[in-house]
Short mmCIF file of C-alpha atoms in Angstrom, two decimals:
data_model
loop_
_atom_site.label_atom_id
_atom_site.label_comp_id
_atom_site.label_asym_id
_atom_site.label_seq_id
_atom_site.Cartn_x
_atom_site.Cartn_y
_atom_site.Cartn_z
CA MET Z 1 33.17 24.48 12.04
CA LYS Z 2 33.15 23.05 15.58
CA ILE Z 3 33.41 24.79 18.94
CA ASP Z 4 33.85 22.75 22.15
CA LEU Z 5 32.60 24.23 25.42
CA THR Z 6 33.28 22.58 28.80
CA ASP Z 7 31.37 23.39 32.01
CA THR Z 8 29.38 26.01 30.14
CA THR Z 9 25.96 27.68 30.16
CA SER Z 10 23.14 28.25 27.69
CA SER Z 11 24.16 31.90 27.41
CA LYS Z 12 27.70 30.98 26.40
CA ILE Z 13 26.36 28.45 23.88
CA ASN Z 14 24.21 31.15 22.25
CA LYS Z 15 27.24 33.42 22.01
CA ALA Z 16 29.24 30.60 20.42
CA LEU Z 17 26.47 30.07 17.84
CA VAL Z 18 26.52 33.75 16.90
CA GLN Z 19 30.32 33.69 16.69
CA ALA Z 20 30.30 30.59 14.49
CA ARG Z 21 27.65 31.97 12.13
CA ARG Z 22 29.56 35.20 11.70
CA ALA Z 23 32.77 33.27 11.03
CA ILE Z 24 31.26 31.31 8.13
CA GLY Z 25 28.72 33.94 7.00
CA THR Z 26 25.61 31.83 7.63
CA PRO Z 27 22.53 33.66 9.00
CA ALA Z 28 20.07 31.99 11.36
CA VAL Z 29 17.00 33.42 9.62
CA GLY Z 30 17.00 30.59 7.08
CA MET Z 31 16.18 27.97 9.70
CA VAL Z 32 12.53 26.97 9.94
CA LEU Z 33 12.32 25.04 13.23
CA THR Z 34 14.14 23.66 16.25
CA LEU Z 35 14.59 19.88 16.40
CA VAL Z 36 15.38 18.53 19.88
CA ILE Z 37 16.81 15.00 19.94
CA VAL Z 38 16.78 13.25 23.32
CA THR Z 39 19.10 10.27 23.17
CA ASP Z 40 22.09 8.52 24.72
CA GLU Z 41 25.72 8.24 23.63
CA GLU Z 42 25.13 4.90 21.92
CA ASN Z 43 22.46 6.23 19.55
CA ALA Z 44 23.64 9.84 19.24
CA TYR Z 45 25.75 9.40 16.10
CA ASP Z 46 22.99 7.78 14.00
CA SER Z 47 20.41 10.29 15.22
CA ILE Z 48 22.61 13.28 14.42
CA LYS Z 49 23.39 11.91 10.96
CA ALA Z 50 19.69 11.36 10.20
CA ALA Z 51 18.81 14.86 11.41
CA GLY Z 52 21.63 16.35 9.35
CA ASP Z 53 20.39 14.64 6.20
CA ALA Z 54 16.81 15.74 6.92
CA SER Z 55 17.98 19.34 7.47
CA ARG Z 56 18.76 19.66 3.76
CA GLU Z 57 15.00 19.71 3.23
CA HIS Z 58 14.18 21.43 6.53
CA PRO Z 59 17.03 23.74 7.67
CA SER Z 60 16.85 23.66 11.45
CA ARG Z 61 18.66 24.15 14.71
CA THR Z 62 19.24 20.67 16.12
CA LEU Z 63 19.73 20.37 19.88
CA VAL Z 64 20.98 16.94 20.91
CA VAL Z 65 20.28 16.28 24.60
CA ILE Z 66 22.51 13.53 26.05
CA LYS Z 67 21.91 12.85 29.72
CA ARG Z 68 25.00 11.60 31.56
CA HIS Z 69 24.06 10.14 34.94
CA ALA Z 70 27.08 9.65 37.20
CA ARG Z 71 27.56 6.35 39.01
CA SER Z 72 29.15 7.52 42.25
CA PRO Z 73 26.96 9.28 44.89
CA ARG Z 74 29.39 12.22 45.07
CA ASP Z 75 29.39 12.88 41.31
CA ARG Z 76 25.66 12.28 41.06
CA HIS Z 77 24.93 15.61 42.75
CA ALA Z 78 27.51 17.56 40.73
CA THR Z 79 26.11 19.45 37.76
CA ARG Z 80 27.93 20.29 34.57
CA LEU Z 81 26.98 21.19 31.02
CA ASP Z 82 29.37 20.38 28.19
CA ALA Z 83 28.52 21.42 24.65
CA GLU Z 84 29.75 21.03 21.11
CA VAL Z 85 28.58 23.61 18.58
CA ARG Z 86 28.60 22.63 14.90
CA VAL Z 87 27.77 24.91 11.99
CA GLY Z 88 28.42 24.84 8.25
CA THR Z 89 29.27 21.54 6.58
CA ASP Z 90 29.55 19.85 10.00
CA ALA Z 91 25.83 20.44 10.63
CA GLY Z 92 24.07 19.80 7.32
CA ALA Z 93 21.93 22.76 6.22
CA GLY Z 94 21.41 24.12 9.74
CA GLU Z 95 23.32 24.11 12.99
CA THR Z 96 23.77 21.43 15.63
CA VAL Z 97 24.48 21.69 19.34
CA LEU Z 98 25.37 18.60 21.38
CA LEU Z 99 24.42 19.11 25.02
CA ARG Z 100 25.88 16.68 27.54
CA LEU Z 101 24.11 17.13 30.87
CA HIS Z 102 25.90 15.74 33.93
CA GLY Z 103 24.53 15.03 37.38
CA GLU Z 104 21.29 16.59 38.57
CA LEU Z 105 21.21 18.86 35.51
CA ALA Z 106 20.11 15.83 33.47
CA ASP Z 107 16.73 16.03 35.24
CA ARG Z 108 16.30 19.68 34.30
CA ALA Z 109 17.11 19.50 30.60
CA ASP Z 110 14.26 21.87 29.71
CA SER Z 111 15.98 24.72 31.57
CA VAL Z 112 19.03 24.25 29.33
CA VAL Z 113 17.10 23.80 26.08
CA LEU Z 114 14.58 26.64 26.47
CA PRO Z 115 17.08 29.54 25.98
CA LEU Z 116 18.47 27.81 22.88
CA LEU Z 117 15.19 27.48 20.96
CA LEU Z 118 14.84 29.55 17.80
CA PRO Z 119 12.44 32.45 18.49
CA ASP Z 120 9.00 32.27 16.88
CA ALA Z 121 9.74 28.90 15.26
CA PRO Z 122 8.07 25.50 15.75
CA VAL Z 123 9.70 22.96 18.07
CA VAL Z 124 9.84 19.21 17.40
CA VAL Z 125 11.14 16.72 19.97
CA TRP Z 126 12.36 13.30 18.84
CA TRP Z 127 13.19 10.35 21.09
CA PRO Z 128 15.06 7.86 18.82
CA VAL Z 129 14.99 5.06 21.41
CA ASP Z 130 13.51 5.40 24.90
CA ALA Z 131 10.60 7.83 25.14
CA PRO Z 132 8.79 8.93 28.31
CA PRO Z 133 5.45 7.23 29.11
CA VAL Z 134 3.51 10.37 28.15
CA PRO Z 135 5.64 12.50 25.79
CA ALA Z 136 3.37 15.55 26.02
CA ARG Z 137 3.84 15.72 29.81
CA ASP Z 138 7.60 15.39 29.66
CA PRO Z 139 9.30 18.75 30.39
CA LEU Z 140 10.97 18.71 26.96
CA GLY Z 141 7.90 17.34 25.19
CA ALA Z 142 5.81 20.16 26.65
CA LEU Z 143 7.93 22.65 24.67
CA ALA Z 144 7.04 21.05 21.31
CA GLN Z 145 4.28 21.18 18.74
CA ARG Z 146 5.24 17.70 17.51
CA ARG Z 147 6.64 14.77 19.50
CA ILE Z 148 8.20 11.83 17.62
CA THR Z 149 8.79 8.39 19.13
CA ASP Z 150 9.82 5.07 17.57
CA ALA Z 151 8.20 1.86 18.80
CA TYR Z 152 10.42 -0.16 16.45
CA ALA Z 153 13.54 0.75 18.45
CA VAL Z 154 12.48 -0.72 21.80
CA ALA Z 155 12.57 -4.26 23.20
CA GLU Z 156 8.78 -4.73 23.30
CA PRO Z 157 7.25 -2.78 20.40
CA LEU Z 158 3.62 -3.81 20.95
CA SER Z 159 3.76 -2.86 24.63
CA GLU Z 160 5.21 0.47 23.53
CA LEU Z 161 2.22 1.04 21.23
CA ALA Z 162 -0.10 0.36 24.15
CA ALA Z 163 1.73 3.01 26.18
CA ARG Z 164 1.57 5.45 23.26
CA ALA Z 165 -2.20 4.90 23.01
CA SER Z 166 -2.87 5.43 26.72
CA GLY Z 167 -0.74 8.60 26.83
CA TYR Z 168 -1.62 10.05 23.42
CA GLU Z 169 -1.98 13.80 23.02
CA PRO Z 170 -2.51 15.73 19.74
CA GLY Z 171 0.92 16.31 18.22
CA ASP Z 172 2.25 12.84 19.07
CA THR Z 173 3.41 10.54 16.29
CA ASP Z 174 5.61 7.47 15.88
CA LEU Z 175 8.03 6.47 13.13
CA ALA Z 176 6.37 3.04 13.04
CA TRP Z 177 3.39 4.91 11.54
CA THR Z 178 5.55 7.03 9.23
CA ARG Z 179 7.04 3.86 7.71
CA LEU Z 180 3.54 2.98 6.48
CA THR Z 181 3.02 6.08 4.30
CA PRO Z 182 3.95 4.36 0.98
CA TRP Z 183 1.83 1.31 1.88
CA ARG Z 184 -1.19 3.42 2.79
CA SER Z 185 -0.86 5.55 -0.36
CA MET Z 186 -0.69 2.50 -2.64
CA LEU Z 187 -3.55 0.71 -0.90
CA ALA Z 188 -5.77 3.79 -1.08
CA ALA Z 189 -5.01 4.16 -4.81
CA ALA Z 190 -5.72 0.45 -5.38
CA LEU Z 191 -9.09 0.73 -3.64
CA ASP Z 192 -9.98 3.74 -5.78
CA GLN Z 193 -9.31 1.64 -8.89
CA ALA Z 194 -11.03 -1.53 -7.71
CA ARG Z 195 -14.13 0.23 -6.32
CA ALA Z 196 -15.21 -2.90 -4.47
CA GLU Z 197 -16.25 -3.31 -0.86
CA VAL Z 198 -13.57 -4.86 1.33
CA VAL Z 199 -14.87 -7.71 3.51
CA SER Z 200 -11.64 -8.67 5.32
CA ALA Z 201 -7.94 -7.92 5.39
CA VAL Z 202 -4.68 -9.78 5.96
CA VAL Z 203 -1.38 -8.19 7.04
CA GLU Z 204 1.78 -10.31 6.75
CA SER Z 205 4.96 -9.27 8.57
CA GLU Z 206 7.76 -10.31 10.88
CA ALA Z 207 6.71 -11.01 14.46
CA ASP Z 208 5.88 -8.09 16.77
CA ASN Z 209 6.31 -5.48 14.06
CA PRO Z 210 4.70 -2.21 15.25
CA SER Z 211 4.11 -0.93 11.71
CA ALA Z 212 2.16 -4.08 10.85
CA GLU Z 213 0.14 -3.67 14.04
CA LEU Z 214 -0.70 -0.06 13.17
CA LEU Z 215 -1.59 -1.04 9.60
CA ALA Z 216 -3.99 -3.69 10.88
CA ARG Z 217 -5.55 -1.17 13.25
CA TRP Z 218 -5.83 1.34 10.39
CA PHE Z 219 -7.84 -1.20 8.39
CA ALA Z 220 -10.05 -1.82 11.41
CA ALA Z 221 -10.60 1.92 11.93
CA ARG Z 222 -11.13 2.93 8.29
CA LEU Z 223 -12.76 -0.15 6.79
CA GLY Z 224 -14.43 -1.70 9.83
CA VAL Z 225 -13.55 -5.23 8.71
CA PRO Z 226 -11.96 -8.24 10.43
CA VAL Z 227 -8.17 -8.25 10.13
CA GLU Z 228 -5.91 -11.30 10.21
CA GLN Z 229 -2.22 -10.93 11.09
CA VAL Z 230 0.18 -13.52 9.68
CA VAL Z 231 3.78 -13.90 10.87
CA THR Z 232 6.42 -14.29 8.14
CA ALA Z 233 10.21 -14.22 8.02
CA GLY Z 234 10.13 -10.50 7.17
CA PRO Z 235 11.73 -8.11 6.77
CA VAL Z 236 9.11 -5.74 8.25
CA VAL Z 237 5.74 -5.79 6.40
CA THR Z 238 5.90 -8.30 3.55
CA ALA Z 239 2.35 -8.43 2.15
CA VAL Z 240 -1.18 -7.05 2.45
CA ARG Z 241 -4.34 -8.71 1.14
CA LEU Z 242 -7.73 -7.00 0.92
CA ARG Z 243 -10.49 -9.46 0.16
CA THR Z 244 -13.47 -8.18 -1.82
CA ALA Z 245 -16.45 -9.77 -3.54
CA ASP Z 246 -14.65 -9.35 -6.88
CA GLY Z 247 -11.40 -10.94 -5.74
CA GLU Z 248 -8.30 -10.07 -3.78
CA ILE Z 249 -6.30 -6.83 -3.87
CA HIS Z 250 -2.76 -7.91 -3.06
CA ILE Z 251 0.54 -6.09 -2.49
CA ASP Z 252 3.48 -8.44 -2.02
CA ARG Z 253 6.98 -7.28 -1.01
CA PRO Z 254 8.90 -10.30 0.31
CA GLU Z 255 12.26 -8.49 0.21
CA GLY Z 256 14.10 -5.71 -1.56
CA PRO Z 257 12.76 -2.37 -2.85
CA VAL Z 258 10.21 -3.79 -5.32
CA ALA Z 259 6.61 -4.89 -4.67
CA ARG Z 260 3.94 -6.46 -6.87
CA LEU Z 261 0.38 -5.15 -6.96
CA SER Z 262 -2.56 -7.31 -8.06
CA ILE Z 263 -6.07 -5.90 -8.57
CA PRO Z 264 -8.99 -8.06 -9.78
CA GLY Z 265 -9.59 -7.62 -13.51
CA GLN Z 266 -6.36 -5.72 -14.10
CA PRO Z 267 -2.86 -6.81 -15.10
CA GLY Z 268 -0.31 -7.04 -12.29
CA ARG Z 269 2.21 -4.29 -11.94
CA VAL Z 270 5.55 -3.67 -10.25
CA LEU Z 271 5.88 -0.86 -7.69
CA ALA Z 272 8.81 0.80 -5.94
CA LEU Z 273 8.35 0.15 -2.22
CA LYS Z 274 11.70 0.36 -0.48
CA VAL Z 275 12.39 0.39 3.24
CA ARG Z 276 13.12 4.08 3.88
CA THR Z 277 15.98 5.48 5.94
CA THR Z 278 15.51 7.24 9.27
CA ALA Z 279 16.47 10.54 7.61
CA GLU Z 280 13.63 10.13 5.09
CA LEU Z 281 11.17 9.34 7.88
CA ILE Z 282 12.21 12.39 9.93
CA ALA Z 283 12.05 14.63 6.85
CA GLU Z 284 8.47 13.46 6.23
CA GLU Z 285 7.45 14.18 9.83
CA LEU Z 286 8.94 17.67 9.69
CA ARG Z 287 6.73 18.53 6.70
CA ARG Z 288 3.65 18.61 8.88
CA LEU Z 289 3.29 20.11 12.34
CA ASP Z 290 -0.46 19.67 12.80
CA PRO Z 291 -1.96 16.71 14.72
CA ASP Z 292 -2.07 13.46 12.75
CA GLU Z 293 -5.68 12.37 13.16
CA ALA Z 294 -5.22 9.20 11.08
CA TYR Z 295 -2.43 8.04 13.40
CA ALA Z 296 -4.59 8.75 16.44
CA ALA Z 297 -7.48 6.74 14.99
CA ALA Z 298 -5.23 3.79 14.14
CA LEU Z 299 -3.49 3.91 17.51
CA HIS Z 300 -6.78 3.64 19.41
CA ALA Z 301 -8.51 1.14 17.08
CA ARG Z 302 -9.27 -2.41 18.15
CA ILE Z 303 -8.70 -5.29 15.75
CA THR Z 304 -11.48 -7.80 15.16
CA PRO Z 305 -10.04 -11.15 14.03
CA PRO Z 306 -11.86 -13.12 11.31
CA ALA Z 307 -14.43 -15.60 12.54
CA PRO Z 308 -13.15 -19.20 12.51
CA GLU Z 309 -14.43 -21.36 9.71
CA VAL Z 310 -17.03 -23.88 10.84
CA ALA Z 311 -16.64 -27.34 9.37
CA THR Z 312 -19.88 -28.79 8.00
CA GLY Z 313 -20.64 -32.44 7.42
CA ASP Z 314 -22.29 -33.97 4.41
#
């Protein structure tokens, strides 16, 4: 069910939500959180689809904030709120409200969003593309327990990570880190089996990949070893090598959903290691609302490159 509202208010949107729920017999009490998506028209469709898929695991009220800045000086000062309310099959397992903020109202999005938050429920804010320099100090970010950014979706991912590190507050996270969960789980399990001290690490990936950068920093933070970063054709992270005194622990995923794991003294094995969808990444982030201390440690870690080999004469 869809309800279109033009030149409306937050109060009228709340009334439309109640009307829509009554029409289809869906109560609001089953929703566990409010997800606020701050995006533009270009990326709105993909973001809404990902949130809808994730809502099947986490039924939520999704508020999609689309800021429409007028070009002409006259229209720039005019304010208008247009909304589209979706419930039932049009909104996954929750309900979705598209909020198009025109004119000066675009700079006061928090005043529109605040009355629409579910009472006594956690708030998560997600910026699929362009995030503010310090998400926790953004008016919308200040409403949330968790703030999700994505360094992979910007023009300069490594510069974005630097900004995320300088402006980090507990509750911040980035989907570049979430993409590493299967890698980190498999590497931790491999180290438990090998039980050998790691002396250095190698991360192979496409150029300027923020997940590879965070993985290298995670090794530096957790293992305290030199880390070498090797550029490959991709896609994303293609291989990780952990060098130990007993040999090399190696996970290789050049392409596709399958990786190969090699541990010294053990037969090689094949692992499922696919590139996950945005919906899967968002669903994972919505499972935890406490600060991610491992992400914070990796974000602030400094990588020590391996010492260059010194040639010796006879």
